[in-house]
Amino acid sequence: MIENQKIRPAKVIGPLGEPLTLDSLPPPNTTRWVVRRKAEVVAAVNGGLLSVDEVCERYGLTVEEFAGWQRAIDRSGMPGLRVTRIQHYRSLYERQQRY
């Protein structure tokens, strides 16, 4: 039975270097997603604190929306999560891919 249980870390390192726990993540009823909150959720998944399915259920996100956050961080870091700059970072990434 023990082998079926998932072993999860008690905390992971957040995007700003601070420890993140389940209690320190944004609350489940979050509707205003600022860059820091998005980055914290992505760090929690990357660190194994939550699974993608758990995050989507907890925050009411689609898998595609969360995957977009992960892609944005992978490509441009935290600034890539800024909604007002999405087009800028998207075109920058596309130009880099061409060359």
Coordinates of C-alpha atoms in Angstrom, one line a residue:
M1 CA 0.0 0.0 0.0
I2 CA 2.8 2.4 0.8
E3 CA 4.2 2.2 -2.8
N4 CA 0.9 3.6 -4.1
Q5 CA 1.1 6.7 -2.0
K6 CA 2.7 9.7 -3.6
I7 CA 5.6 11.2 -1.7
R8 CA 5.5 15.0 -1.9
P9 CA 7.8 17.6 -0.5
A10 CA 6.5 19.7 2.4
K11 CA 7.8 22.8 0.7
V12 CA 9.4 23.9 -2.6
I13 CA 11.4 27.0 -3.5
G14 CA 9.2 29.7 -5.1
P15 CA 10.0 32.0 -8.0
L16 CA 11.4 34.7 -5.7
G17 CA 13.5 32.2 -3.6
E18 CA 11.0 31.9 -0.8
P19 CA 9.7 28.6 0.5
L20 CA 6.3 27.6 -0.7
T21 CA 3.9 25.3 1.1
L22 CA 0.3 24.4 0.3
D23 CA -0.8 27.0 2.8
S24 CA 1.3 29.7 1.3
L25 CA 0.0 29.2 -2.2
P26 CA -2.7 31.6 -3.5
P27 CA -6.2 30.7 -2.1
P28 CA -8.5 28.5 -4.2
N29 CA -10.9 31.4 -4.8
T30 CA -8.3 33.5 -6.5
T31 CA -9.7 35.4 -9.5
R32 CA -7.0 38.1 -10.0
W33 CA -3.9 36.4 -11.3
V34 CA -0.8 38.6 -11.0
V35 CA 2.6 37.5 -12.3
R36 CA 3.8 36.4 -8.8
R37 CA 0.8 34.2 -8.1
K38 CA 1.0 32.5 -11.5
A39 CA 4.7 31.9 -11.0
E40 CA 4.1 30.4 -7.5
V41 CA 1.6 27.9 -8.9
V42 CA 3.9 26.9 -11.7
A43 CA 6.8 26.5 -9.2
A44 CA 4.5 24.4 -7.0
V45 CA 3.8 22.0 -9.9
N46 CA 7.4 21.9 -11.0
G47 CA 8.6 21.1 -7.5
G48 CA 6.0 18.4 -7.0
L49 CA 3.9 20.1 -4.4
L50 CA 0.8 19.8 -6.6
S51 CA 0.0 18.0 -9.8
V52 CA -1.3 19.8 -12.9
D53 CA -4.7 18.2 -12.4
E54 CA -4.9 19.3 -8.8
V55 CA -3.9 22.9 -9.8
C56 CA -6.6 23.0 -12.5
E57 CA -9.2 21.7 -10.1
R58 CA -8.2 23.9 -7.2
Y59 CA -8.1 27.1 -9.2
G60 CA -10.6 26.4 -12.0
L61 CA -8.0 26.6 -14.7
T62 CA -7.9 24.6 -18.0
V63 CA -4.9 22.5 -18.7
E64 CA -4.2 24.7 -21.7
E65 CA -4.2 27.9 -19.6
F66 CA -1.8 26.4 -17.1
A67 CA 0.4 25.0 -19.9
G68 CA 0.5 28.6 -21.3
W69 CA 1.8 29.8 -18.0
Q70 CA 4.5 27.1 -18.0
R71 CA 5.5 27.9 -21.5
A72 CA 5.7 31.7 -20.8
I73 CA 8.0 31.1 -17.8
D74 CA 10.2 28.7 -19.8
R75 CA 10.5 31.1 -22.7
S76 CA 10.8 34.5 -20.9
G77 CA 10.8 34.0 -17.2
M78 CA 8.4 35.8 -14.9
P79 CA 8.1 38.8 -17.2
G80 CA 6.6 36.5 -19.8
L81 CA 3.5 36.1 -17.6
R82 CA 2.6 39.7 -17.8
V83 CA -0.7 39.9 -19.7
T84 CA 0.1 43.4 -21.1
R85 CA 3.3 42.1 -22.7
I86 CA 2.2 38.7 -24.1
Q87 CA 2.3 39.9 -27.7
H88 CA 5.8 41.3 -27.3
Y89 CA 7.2 38.1 -25.8
R90 CA 5.4 35.9 -28.3
S91 CA 6.8 37.8 -31.3
L92 CA 10.3 37.8 -29.7
Y93 CA 10.1 34.1 -29.2
E94 CA 8.9 33.5 -32.8
R95 CA 11.8 35.6 -34.2
Q96 CA 14.3 33.6 -32.1
Q97 CA 12.8 30.4 -33.5
R98 CA 13.4 31.5 -37.1
Y99 CA 17.1 32.1 -36.7

